[in-house]
PDB file of C-alpha atoms in Angstrom:
ATOM      1  CA  MET G   1     108.942  79.791  55.367  1.00 49.00           C
ATOM      2  CA  THR G   2     105.791  79.257  53.248  1.00 52.00           C
ATOM      3  CA  SER G   3     104.072  75.953  52.259  1.00 50.00           C
ATOM      4  CA  LEU G   4     103.355  74.715  48.573  1.00 43.00           C
ATOM      5  CA  THR G   5     100.348  76.987  48.341  1.00 45.00           C
ATOM      6  CA  GLY G   6     102.325  79.950  49.198  1.00 50.00           C
ATOM      7  CA  MET G   7     100.786  80.176  52.596  1.00 51.00           C
ATOM      8  CA  PRO G   8     103.182  80.842  55.874  1.00 60.00           C
ATOM      9  CA  LEU G   9     103.698  77.996  57.949  1.00 57.00           C
ATOM     10  CA  ALA G  10     104.052  79.600  60.906  1.00 73.00           C
ATOM     11  CA  SER G  11     102.859  82.972  62.241  1.00 86.00           C
ATOM     12  CA  ILE G  12     101.186  84.851  65.341  1.00 90.00           C
ATOM     13  CA  PRO G  13      97.332  84.298  65.494  1.00 92.00           C
ATOM     14  CA  SER G  14      95.783  87.140  66.658  1.00 90.00           C
ATOM     15  CA  PRO G  15      92.617  86.782  69.505  1.00 89.00           C
ATOM     16  CA  ALA G  16      89.347  85.597  67.868  1.00 83.00           C
ATOM     17  CA  GLU G  17      87.964  88.203  70.368  1.00 83.00           C
ATOM     18  CA  GLY G  18      89.190  90.562  72.993  1.00 83.00           C
ATOM     19  CA  VAL G  19      85.644  90.918  75.113  1.00 83.00           C
ATOM     20  CA  TRP G  20      84.003  88.533  77.423  1.00 85.00           C
ATOM     21  CA  HIS G  21      81.012  89.006  79.103  1.00 81.00           C
ATOM     22  CA  LEU G  22      80.160  88.426  83.046  1.00 82.00           C
ATOM     23  CA  GLY G  23      76.540  88.102  82.997  1.00 81.00           C
ATOM     24  CA  PHE G  24      75.624  91.413  81.537  1.00 80.00           C
ATOM     25  CA  ILE G  25      79.013  92.854  82.426  1.00 83.00           C
ATOM     26  CA  PRO G  26      81.949  93.006  79.629  1.00 83.00           C
ATOM     27  CA  ILE G  27      85.515  92.234  80.490  1.00 84.00           C
ATOM     28  CA  ARG G  28      87.414  93.818  77.908  1.00 88.00           C
ATOM     29  CA  ALA G  29      91.210  92.351  77.615  1.00 90.00           C
ATOM     30  CA  TYR G  30      92.280  95.869  76.805  1.00 88.00           C
ATOM     31  CA  ALA G  31      91.487  97.421  80.206  1.00 89.00           C
ATOM     32  CA  LEU G  32      92.761  94.345  81.976  1.00 93.00           C
ATOM     33  CA  CYS G  33      96.250  94.787  80.314  1.00 93.00           C
ATOM     34  CA  PHE G  34      96.386  98.225  81.647  1.00 91.00           C
ATOM     35  CA  VAL G  35      95.400  97.092  85.005  1.00 93.00           C
ATOM     36  CA  LEU G  36      97.815  94.691  85.469  1.00 96.00           C
ATOM     37  CA  ALA G  37     100.545  97.001  83.892  1.00 95.00           C
ATOM     38  CA  ILE G  38      99.494  99.557  86.622  1.00 95.00           C
ATOM     39  CA  ALA G  39      99.254  97.176  89.492  1.00 96.00           C
ATOM     40  CA  PHE G  40     102.920  95.720  88.309  1.00 97.00           C
ATOM     41  CA  GLY G  41     104.172  99.128  88.178  1.00 96.00           C
ATOM     42  CA  ILE G  42     103.120 100.091  91.378  1.00 96.00           C
ATOM     43  CA  TRP G  43     104.101  97.036  93.209  1.00 97.00           C
ATOM     44  CA  LEU G  44     107.679  97.239  91.718  1.00 97.00           C
ATOM     45  CA  SER G  45     108.159 100.697  92.612  1.00 96.00           C
ATOM     46  CA  GLU G  46     107.080 100.335  95.942  1.00 95.00           C
ATOM     47  CA  ARG G  47     109.538  98.004  96.864  1.00 95.00           C
ATOM     48  CA  ARG G  48     112.402 100.021  95.507  1.00 95.00           C
ATOM     49  CA  TRP G  49     111.301 103.149  97.247  1.00 94.00           C
ATOM     50  CA  ARG G  50     111.301 101.239 100.703  1.00 94.00           C
ATOM     51  CA  ALA G  51     114.815  99.916  99.450  1.00 92.00           C
ATOM     52  CA  ARG G  52     115.836 103.050  99.334  1.00 90.00           C
ATOM     53  CA  GLY G  53     114.238 104.218 102.631  1.00 90.00           C
ATOM     54  CA  GLY G  54     111.212 105.774 101.705  1.00 88.00           C
ATOM     55  CA  GLU G  55     107.882 105.359 103.653  1.00 90.00           C
ATOM     56  CA  LYS G  56     105.704 102.666 102.935  1.00 91.00           C
ATOM     57  CA  GLY G  57     102.618 103.231 101.181  1.00 90.00           C
ATOM     58  CA  ALA G  58     103.871 106.322  99.789  1.00 92.00           C
ATOM     59  CA  ILE G  59     104.212 105.416  96.026  1.00 94.00           C
ATOM     60  CA  SER G  60     100.577 104.175  96.059  1.00 92.00           C
ATOM     61  CA  ASP G  61      99.279 107.211  97.389  1.00 93.00           C
ATOM     62  CA  ILE G  62     101.360 109.113  94.722  1.00 94.00           C
ATOM     63  CA  ALA G  63     100.379 106.939  92.032  1.00 93.00           C
ATOM     64  CA  VAL G  64      96.620 107.697  92.565  1.00 93.00           C
ATOM     65  CA  PRO G  65      96.557 111.265  90.934  1.00 94.00           C
ATOM     66  CA  ALA G  66      99.761 110.486  88.507  1.00 94.00           C
ATOM     67  CA  VAL G  67      97.460 107.196  87.210  1.00 93.00           C
ATOM     68  CA  ILE G  68      94.329 109.519  86.799  1.00 93.00           C
ATOM     69  CA  PHE G  69      96.190 112.535  85.066  1.00 94.00           C
ATOM     70  CA  GLY G  70      98.158 109.819  83.241  1.00 92.00           C
ATOM     71  CA  LEU G  71      95.047 108.377  81.451  1.00 90.00           C
ATOM     72  CA  ILE G  72      93.500 111.936  80.692  1.00 91.00           C
ATOM     73  CA  GLY G  73      96.656 113.210  79.337  1.00 91.00           C
ATOM     74  CA  ALA G  74      96.965 109.738  77.220  1.00 88.00           C
ATOM     75  CA  ARG G  75      93.833 110.164  75.783  1.00 88.00           C
ATOM     76  CA  LEU G  76      93.892 113.685  75.060  1.00 89.00           C
ATOM     77  CA  TYR G  77      97.203 113.024  72.913  1.00 87.00           C
ATOM     78  CA  HIS G  78      95.601 110.576  70.923  1.00 84.00           C
ATOM     79  CA  VAL G  79      92.435 112.487  70.459  1.00 85.00           C
ATOM     80  CA  ILE G  80      94.454 115.717  69.158  1.00 83.00           C
ATOM     81  CA  THR G  81      96.926 113.752  67.220  1.00 80.00           C
ATOM     82  CA  ASP G  82      93.877 111.871  65.689  1.00 80.00           C
ATOM     83  CA  TRP G  83      91.348 114.309  65.826  1.00 74.00           C
ATOM     84  CA  GLN G  84      90.080 113.710  61.837  1.00 76.00           C
ATOM     85  CA  THR G  85      89.072 110.108  63.290  1.00 79.00           C
ATOM     86  CA  TYR G  86      86.222 111.687  65.556  1.00 84.00           C
ATOM     87  CA  PHE G  87      85.868 115.190  63.950  1.00 81.00           C
ATOM     88  CA  GLY G  88      85.582 116.999  60.558  1.00 75.00           C
ATOM     89  CA  PRO G  89      83.559 115.756  57.390  1.00 76.00           C
ATOM     90  CA  ARG G  90      85.959 112.704  56.883  1.00 72.00           C
ATOM     91  CA  ALA G  91      85.578 111.329  60.664  1.00 73.00           C
ATOM     92  CA  ILE G  92      85.099 107.772  60.740  1.00 70.00           C
ATOM     93  CA  LYS G  93      83.709 107.562  64.265  1.00 80.00           C
ATOM     94  CA  GLU G  94      81.248 109.653  66.175  1.00 80.00           C
ATOM     95  CA  PRO G  95      82.830 112.532  68.410  1.00 82.00           C
ATOM     96  CA  TYR G  96      81.434 110.922  71.687  1.00 80.00           C
ATOM     97  CA  ARG G  97      83.379 107.568  71.123  1.00 84.00           C
ATOM     98  CA  ALA G  98      86.304 109.420  71.654  1.00 80.00           C
ATOM     99  CA  LEU G  99      85.424 109.077  75.346  1.00 81.00           C
ATOM    100  CA  PHE G 100      85.902 105.297  74.643  1.00 81.00           C
ATOM    101  CA  ILE G 101      89.278 104.203  76.006  1.00 74.00           C
ATOM    102  CA  TRP G 102      88.272 100.644  75.666  1.00 72.00           C
ATOM    103  CA  GLU G 103      88.377 100.982  72.198  1.00 71.00           C
ATOM    104  CA  GLY G 104      92.262 101.546  72.040  1.00 69.00           C
ATOM    105  CA  GLY G 105      93.855 104.910  71.749  1.00 75.00           C
ATOM    106  CA  LEU G 106      96.157 105.685  74.925  1.00 80.00           C
ATOM    107  CA  SER G 107      99.206 107.345  74.119  1.00 84.00           C
ATOM    108  CA  ILE G 108     102.463 107.155  76.626  1.00 85.00           C
ATOM    109  CA  TRP G 109     103.323 110.448  75.435  1.00 85.00           C
ATOM    110  CA  GLY G 110     100.414 112.160  76.751  1.00 88.00           C
ATOM    111  CA  ALA G 111     100.222 109.720  80.028  1.00 90.00           C
ATOM    112  CA  ILE G 112     104.049 110.663  80.657  1.00 89.00           C
ATOM    113  CA  ALA G 113     103.344 114.550  80.472  1.00 91.00           C
ATOM    114  CA  LEU G 114     100.252 114.705  82.246  1.00 92.00           C
ATOM    115  CA  GLY G 115     100.704 111.849  84.735  1.00 93.00           C
ATOM    116  CA  GLY G 116     104.167 113.672  85.567  1.00 92.00           C
ATOM    117  CA  VAL G 117     102.116 116.704  86.535  1.00 95.00           C
ATOM    118  CA  GLY G 118     100.320 114.436  88.707  1.00 94.00           C
ATOM    119  CA  MET G 119     103.313 113.104  90.210  1.00 94.00           C
ATOM    120  CA  TRP G 120     104.356 116.601  91.108  1.00 94.00           C
ATOM    121  CA  LEU G 121     101.590 117.547  92.592  1.00 95.00           C
ATOM    122  CA  ALA G 122     101.505 114.655  95.030  1.00 93.00           C
ATOM    123  CA  CYS G 123     105.477 114.901  95.619  1.00 93.00           C
ATOM    124  CA  ARG G 124     105.200 118.757  96.568  1.00 91.00           C
ATOM    125  CA  ARG G 125     101.928 118.061  99.195  1.00 91.00           C
ATOM    126  CA  ARG G 126     104.157 115.113 100.687  1.00 89.00           C
ATOM    127  CA  GLY G 127     107.409 116.783 100.470  1.00 91.00           C
ATOM    128  CA  LEU G 128     109.233 114.516  98.690  1.00 91.00           C
ATOM    129  CA  SER G 129     111.770 115.056  95.809  1.00 91.00           C
ATOM    130  CA  LEU G 130     110.266 114.624  92.653  1.00 93.00           C
ATOM    131  CA  GLY G 131     113.948 113.124  90.876  1.00 92.00           C
ATOM    132  CA  ALA G 132     113.883 110.896  93.591  1.00 93.00           C
ATOM    133  CA  VAL G 133     110.406 109.383  92.938  1.00 95.00           C
ATOM    134  CA  ALA G 134     110.690 109.479  88.905  1.00 95.00           C
ATOM    135  CA  ASP G 135     114.119 107.699  89.270  1.00 95.00           C
ATOM    136  CA  THR G 136     112.333 105.205  91.513  1.00 95.00           C
ATOM    137  CA  VAL G 137     109.314 104.437  89.077  1.00 96.00           C
ATOM    138  CA  ALA G 138     111.402 104.597  85.821  1.00 96.00           C
ATOM    139  CA  PRO G 139     111.967 100.714  85.703  1.00 97.00           C
ATOM    140  CA  GLY G 140     107.886 100.075  86.782  1.00 96.00           C
ATOM    141  CA  ILE G 141     106.640 102.141  83.926  1.00 96.00           C
ATOM    142  CA  ALA G 142     109.003 100.421  81.273  1.00 97.00           C
ATOM    143  CA  PHE G 143     107.826  96.842  82.677  1.00 97.00           C
ATOM    144  CA  GLY G 144     104.316  98.302  82.632  1.00 96.00           C
ATOM    145  CA  GLN G 145     104.491  99.405  79.079  1.00 96.00           C
ATOM    146  CA  ALA G 146     105.655  95.972  78.138  1.00 97.00           C
ATOM    147  CA  ILE G 147     102.476  94.555  79.880  1.00 97.00           C
ATOM    148  CA  ALA G 148     100.025  97.198  78.350  1.00 94.00           C
ATOM    149  CA  ARG G 149     101.212  96.510  74.800  1.00 94.00           C
ATOM    150  CA  TRP G 150      99.407  93.192  74.681  1.00 95.00           C
ATOM    151  CA  GLY G 151      96.098  94.891  74.786  1.00 92.00           C
ATOM    152  CA  ASN G 152      96.844  96.260  71.383  1.00 92.00           C
ATOM    153  CA  TRP G 153      97.301  92.400  70.402  1.00 93.00           C
ATOM    154  CA  PHE G 154      93.598  91.621  71.773  1.00 92.00           C
ATOM    155  CA  ASN G 155      92.345  94.746  69.460  1.00 89.00           C
ATOM    156  CA  GLN G 156      94.311  94.035  66.653  1.00 91.00           C
ATOM    157  CA  GLU G 157      95.505  97.533  66.068  1.00 88.00           C
ATOM    158  CA  LEU G 158      98.997  99.277  66.109  1.00 88.00           C
ATOM    159  CA  TYR G 159     100.276  96.553  63.823  1.00 92.00           C
ATOM    160  CA  GLY G 160     102.980  96.891  61.082  1.00 93.00           C
ATOM    161  CA  SER G 161     103.929  96.717  57.447  1.00 93.00           C
ATOM    162  CA  PRO G 162     103.339  93.270  55.757  1.00 94.00           C
ATOM    163  CA  THR G 163     106.059  90.633  56.198  1.00 94.00           C
ATOM    164  CA  THR G 164     107.280  87.172  55.340  1.00 92.00           C
ATOM    165  CA  LEU G 165     108.779  86.426  58.644  1.00 92.00           C
ATOM    166  CA  PRO G 166     107.721  83.246  60.453  1.00 90.00           C
ATOM    167  CA  TRP G 167     106.510  85.402  63.503  1.00 93.00           C
ATOM    168  CA  GLY G 168     104.353  87.655  61.154  1.00 94.00           C
ATOM    169  CA  LEU G 169     101.032  88.211  62.931  1.00 95.00           C
ATOM    170  CA  GLU G 170      97.925  87.527  61.775  1.00 94.00           C
ATOM    171  CA  ILE G 171      94.829  90.385  61.597  1.00 92.00           C
ATOM    172  CA  ASP G 172      91.637  89.815  60.201  1.00 90.00           C
ATOM    173  CA  GLN G 173      89.631  91.701  57.668  1.00 87.00           C
ATOM    174  CA  ALA G 174      87.306  93.158  60.147  1.00 84.00           C
ATOM    175  CA  HIS G 175      90.735  95.075  61.716  1.00 83.00           C
ATOM    176  CA  GLY G 176      92.028  95.855  58.101  1.00 83.00           C
ATOM    177  CA  GLY G 177      94.010  93.024  57.220  1.00 86.00           C
ATOM    178  CA  GLU G 178      94.174  90.914  54.219  1.00 89.00           C
ATOM    179  CA  ALA G 179      93.775  87.175  53.641  1.00 86.00           C
ATOM    180  CA  GLY G 180      97.217  85.131  53.419  1.00 87.00           C
ATOM    181  CA  VAL G 181      98.909  88.616  54.651  1.00 92.00           C
ATOM    182  CA  LEU G 182     100.888  88.833  57.714  1.00 95.00           C
ATOM    183  CA  TYR G 183     102.139  91.661  59.555  1.00 95.00           C
ATOM    184  CA  HIS G 184     104.786  92.915  61.939  1.00 95.00           C
ATOM    185  CA  PRO G 185     103.946  92.293  65.261  1.00 96.00           C
ATOM    186  CA  THR G 186     105.108  95.720  66.140  1.00 96.00           C
ATOM    187  CA  PHE G 187     103.172  95.715  69.648  1.00 95.00           C
ATOM    188  CA  LEU G 188     105.603  92.259  70.273  1.00 96.00           C
ATOM    189  CA  TYR G 189     108.539  94.324  69.634  1.00 97.00           C
ATOM    190  CA  GLU G 190     107.805  97.468  71.720  1.00 97.00           C
ATOM    191  CA  SER G 191     107.009  94.942  74.721  1.00 97.00           C
ATOM    192  CA  LEU G 192     110.132  92.748  74.094  1.00 97.00           C
ATOM    193  CA  TRP G 193     111.991  96.269  73.853  1.00 97.00           C
ATOM    194  CA  ASP G 194     110.123  97.472  77.082  1.00 98.00           C
ATOM    195  CA  ALA G 195     110.725  94.632  79.209  1.00 98.00           C
ATOM    196  CA  ALA G 196     114.547  94.669  78.241  1.00 98.00           C
ATOM    197  CA  LEU G 197     114.778  98.556  79.026  1.00 98.00           C
ATOM    198  CA  GLY G 198     113.166  97.723  82.766  1.00 97.00           C
ATOM    199  CA  PHE G 199     115.931  95.255  83.327  1.00 97.00           C
ATOM    200  CA  GLY G 200     118.453  97.600  82.003  1.00 97.00           C
ATOM    201  CA  LEU G 201     117.429 100.367  84.146  1.00 97.00           C
ATOM    202  CA  ILE G 202     117.571  98.169  87.353  1.00 96.00           C
ATOM    203  CA  LEU G 203     121.292  97.252  86.409  1.00 96.00           C
ATOM    204  CA  ALA G 204     122.120 100.928  85.419  1.00 95.00           C
ATOM    205  CA  GLY G 205     120.567 102.360  88.792  1.00 92.00           C
ATOM    206  CA  ARG G 206     122.669  99.823  90.943  1.00 91.00           C
ATOM    207  CA  ARG G 207     125.709 100.216  88.900  1.00 90.00           C
ATOM    208  CA  PHE G 208     126.039 103.910  88.581  1.00 88.00           C
ATOM    209  CA  THR G 209     124.947 106.801  90.543  1.00 82.00           C
ATOM    210  CA  LEU G 210     121.931 107.984  88.627  1.00 87.00           C
ATOM    211  CA  ARG G 211     120.027 110.271  91.026  1.00 89.00           C
ATOM    212  CA  HIS G 212     117.810 113.372  90.528  1.00 91.00           C
ATOM    213  CA  GLY G 213     115.831 112.144  87.816  1.00 92.00           C
ATOM    214  CA  ARG G 214     118.944 110.939  85.485  1.00 95.00           C
ATOM    215  CA  LEU G 215     117.419 107.496  85.511  1.00 96.00           C
ATOM    216  CA  PHE G 216     114.143 108.507  84.532  1.00 96.00           C
ATOM    217  CA  ALA G 217     116.179 110.573  81.792  1.00 96.00           C
ATOM    218  CA  LEU G 218     117.715 107.103  80.939  1.00 97.00           C
ATOM    219  CA  TYR G 219     114.530 105.299  80.484  1.00 97.00           C
ATOM    220  CA  VAL G 220     113.128 108.495  78.042  1.00 96.00           C
ATOM    221  CA  ALA G 221     116.117 107.889  76.021  1.00 97.00           C
ATOM    222  CA  GLY G 222     116.219 104.065  75.982  1.00 97.00           C
ATOM    223  CA  TYR G 223     112.464 103.932  75.082  1.00 97.00           C
ATOM    224  CA  THR G 224     112.125 106.758  72.306  1.00 96.00           C
ATOM    225  CA  PHE G 225     115.187 104.981  70.950  1.00 96.00           C
ATOM    226  CA  GLY G 226     113.554 101.674  70.390  1.00 96.00           C
ATOM    227  CA  ARG G 227     109.954 103.474  69.504  1.00 95.00           C
ATOM    228  CA  PHE G 228     111.494 105.394  66.775  1.00 96.00           C
ATOM    229  CA  TRP G 229     112.320 102.165  64.478  1.00 93.00           C
ATOM    230  CA  ILE G 230     109.382 100.420  66.020  1.00 95.00           C
ATOM    231  CA  GLU G 231     107.071 103.594  64.934  1.00 93.00           C
ATOM    232  CA  GLY G 232     108.821 103.290  61.540  1.00 93.00           C
ATOM    233  CA  LEU G 233     107.058  99.730  60.806  1.00 94.00           C
ATOM    234  CA  ARG G 234     103.687 100.733  61.759  1.00 92.00           C
ATOM    235  CA  ILE G 235     101.315 101.403  59.213  1.00 88.00           C
ATOM    236  CA  ASP G 236      98.223 102.766  61.347  1.00 82.00           C
ATOM    237  CA  PRO G 237      97.008 106.428  60.308  1.00 78.00           C
ATOM    238  CA  VAL G 238      98.414 108.429  62.997  1.00 72.00           C
ATOM    239  CA  GLY G 239      97.115 111.898  62.271  1.00 66.00           C
ATOM    240  CA  GLY G 240      95.019 110.918  59.305  1.00 66.00           C
ATOM    241  CA  VAL G 241      92.020 108.740  58.440  1.00 61.00           C
ATOM    242  CA  ASP G 242      93.121 106.518  55.481  1.00 62.00           C
ATOM    243  CA  HIS G 243      97.008 107.391  55.794  1.00 69.00           C
ATOM    244  CA  ALA G 244      99.246 108.663  58.519  1.00 75.00           C
ATOM    245  CA  VAL G 245     100.740 112.019  58.843  1.00 76.00           C
ATOM    246  CA  THR G 246     104.127 112.734  58.247  1.00 80.00           C
ATOM    247  CA  LEU G 247     106.571 115.281  58.236  1.00 84.00           C
ATOM    248  CA  LEU G 248     109.880 114.948  56.100  1.00 89.00           C
ATOM    249  CA  GLY G 249     108.880 111.223  55.715  1.00 88.00           C
ATOM    250  CA  LEU G 250     108.687 110.579  59.437  1.00 91.00           C
ATOM    251  CA  ARG G 251     105.484 110.230  61.503  1.00 90.00           C
ATOM    252  CA  ILE G 252     104.317 112.128  64.214  1.00 88.00           C
ATOM    253  CA  ASN G 253     105.549 109.868  66.889  1.00 89.00           C
ATOM    254  CA  GLN G 254     108.855 109.599  65.340  1.00 93.00           C
ATOM    255  CA  TRP G 255     109.562 113.144  65.636  1.00 93.00           C
ATOM    256  CA  THR G 256     108.085 113.102  69.123  1.00 92.00           C
ATOM    257  CA  SER G 257     110.654 110.761  69.890  1.00 94.00           C
ATOM    258  CA  ILE G 258     113.428 112.292  68.265  1.00 96.00           C
ATOM    259  CA  VAL G 259     112.761 115.604  70.251  1.00 95.00           C
ATOM    260  CA  LEU G 260     112.354 113.514  73.708  1.00 95.00           C
ATOM    261  CA  PHE G 261     115.209 111.512  72.902  1.00 97.00           C
ATOM    262  CA  VAL G 262     117.576 114.399  72.820  1.00 97.00           C
ATOM    263  CA  GLY G 263     115.739 116.454  75.345  1.00 96.00           C
ATOM    264  CA  ALA G 264     116.523 113.300  77.571  1.00 96.00           C
ATOM    265  CA  LEU G 265     120.358 113.198  76.686  1.00 97.00           C
ATOM    266  CA  VAL G 266     120.354 116.915  77.309  1.00 97.00           C
ATOM    267  CA  TYR G 267     118.953 116.431  80.625  1.00 96.00           C
ATOM    268  CA  LEU G 268     121.732 113.843  81.495  1.00 95.00           C
ATOM    269  CA  TRP G 269     124.564 116.190  80.986  1.00 95.00           C
ATOM    270  CA  VAL G 270     123.239 118.959  82.408  1.00 94.00           C
ATOM    271  CA  THR G 271     122.667 117.285  85.458  1.00 92.00           C
ATOM    272  CA  ARG G 272     125.944 114.790  85.547  1.00 88.00           C
ATOM    273  CA  ASN G 273     127.236 116.559  88.391  1.00 86.00           C
ATOM    274  CA  LYS G 274     124.332 117.384  90.202  1.00 85.00           C
ATOM    275  CA  ASP G 275     124.701 115.791  93.813  1.00 82.00           C
ATOM    276  CA  THR G 276     122.564 117.451  96.506  1.00 82.00           C
ATOM    277  CA  GLU G 277     120.239 115.868  99.169  1.00 80.00           C
ATOM    278  CA  GLN G 278     117.003 114.585  97.878  1.00 82.00           C
ATOM    279  CA  ILE G 279     114.209 114.144 100.349  1.00 80.00           C
ATOM    280  CA  VAL G 280     112.606 110.328 100.340  1.00 77.00           C
ATOM    281  CA  VAL G 281     111.155 110.679 103.735  1.00 75.00           C
ATOM    282  CA  ALA G 282     108.732 113.796 104.624  1.00 67.00           C
ATOM    283  CA  ALA G 283     109.771 115.952 107.392  1.00 58.00           C
ATOM    284  CA  SER G 284     106.867 115.298 109.493  1.00 55.00           C
ATOM    285  CA  GLN G 285     107.243 111.215 108.984  1.00 54.00           C
ATOM    286  CA  HIS G 286     110.822 111.728 109.948  1.00 48.00           C
ATOM    287  CA  LYS G 287     110.287 113.580 112.791  1.00 45.00           C
ATOM    288  CA  ALA G 288     107.711 110.851 114.014  1.00 46.00           C
ATOM    289  CA  SER G 289     110.296 108.160 113.294  1.00 48.00           C
ATOM    290  CA  HIS G 290     112.910 110.153 115.250  1.00 44.00           C
ATOM    291  CA  GLU G 291     110.501 110.347 118.458  1.00 46.00           C
ATOM    292  CA  GLU G 292     109.254 106.744 118.147  1.00 49.00           C
ATOM    293  CA  ASN G 293     113.235 105.736 118.120  1.00 47.00           C
ATOM    294  CA  GLY G 294     113.964 107.702 121.473  1.00 48.00           C
ATOM    295  CA  GLY G 295     115.658 110.647 120.128  1.00 46.00           C
ATOM    296  CA  GLN G 296     117.785 108.466 118.076  1.00 42.00           C
ATOM    297  CA  ALA G 297     118.611 109.211 114.666  1.00 38.00           C
ATOM    298  CA  SER G 298     116.767 107.098 111.820  1.00 40.00           C
ATOM    299  CA  ASP G 299     118.789 105.643 109.040  1.00 41.00           C
ATOM    300  CA  PRO G 300     119.766 108.319 106.750  1.00 39.00           C
ATOM    301  CA  SER G 301     120.956 106.228 103.761  1.00 38.00           C
ATOM    302  CA  GLY G 302     117.352 106.924 101.952  1.00 39.00           C
ATOM    303  CA  SER G 303     118.064 110.562 102.041  1.00 35.00           C
ATOM    304  CA  THR G 304     120.665 110.672  99.334  1.00 31.00           C
TER     305      THR G 304
END
């Protein structure tokens, strides 16, 4: 709907600023969104792990290397796929600014890949089943992504193509917008999709027997399914400087979504009958619990 002057009567405004200063200390909304996302994901995953019979604090300990590795992976993927932004004759930013994560540019693909390595190392050190931990944290990751996407809103980045819909997003000219033009709020689309996915994973975990990484695979399939069509709306130049790099008409992240979606489905099929025991309590902790109970066996419900 538009007014008599041709301007939209409804829209989503972008924040006037994404950085506040506490004295000489900059408080960046982008960073706050990610901190809140990580904190909520860990909190929810801890509750789910304890409900499964796992040791209190285990997820928090595992999260430390997973988050560190994940942040490194998220930035690496961004810099590798958008290398022309920082390097080469057409670079629009100095190479050292590839380290400035607060300017935006943290990829979920790199975060999951390298974060998974950190989680695997932590699980191996504690003697826990990686699949059990992955299934536990899957909803938390989805909800965390839903929160983190609001950082893109504050940075006025990763928006979609022009639209006349009443929920179009205002983007100022300093961030590539045009006066009187609204854009698809792809950050909002993905945030809502991720939140719905998080609730769906919790319900699926209660309704079906999704162990050995199958719930995590369902998360990957669900996320990539939504990301594919949302990515198609975006107009940011992923892989290039003034235009996105495409292959057969699809953007880089759309091809990544396809590959991961198919991989998740294959994993779900291959492991559909897997039903071996999973370790959610380390042997040393299980022994200590057994001794504290006076030789009585501890609750085995968390080991399946």
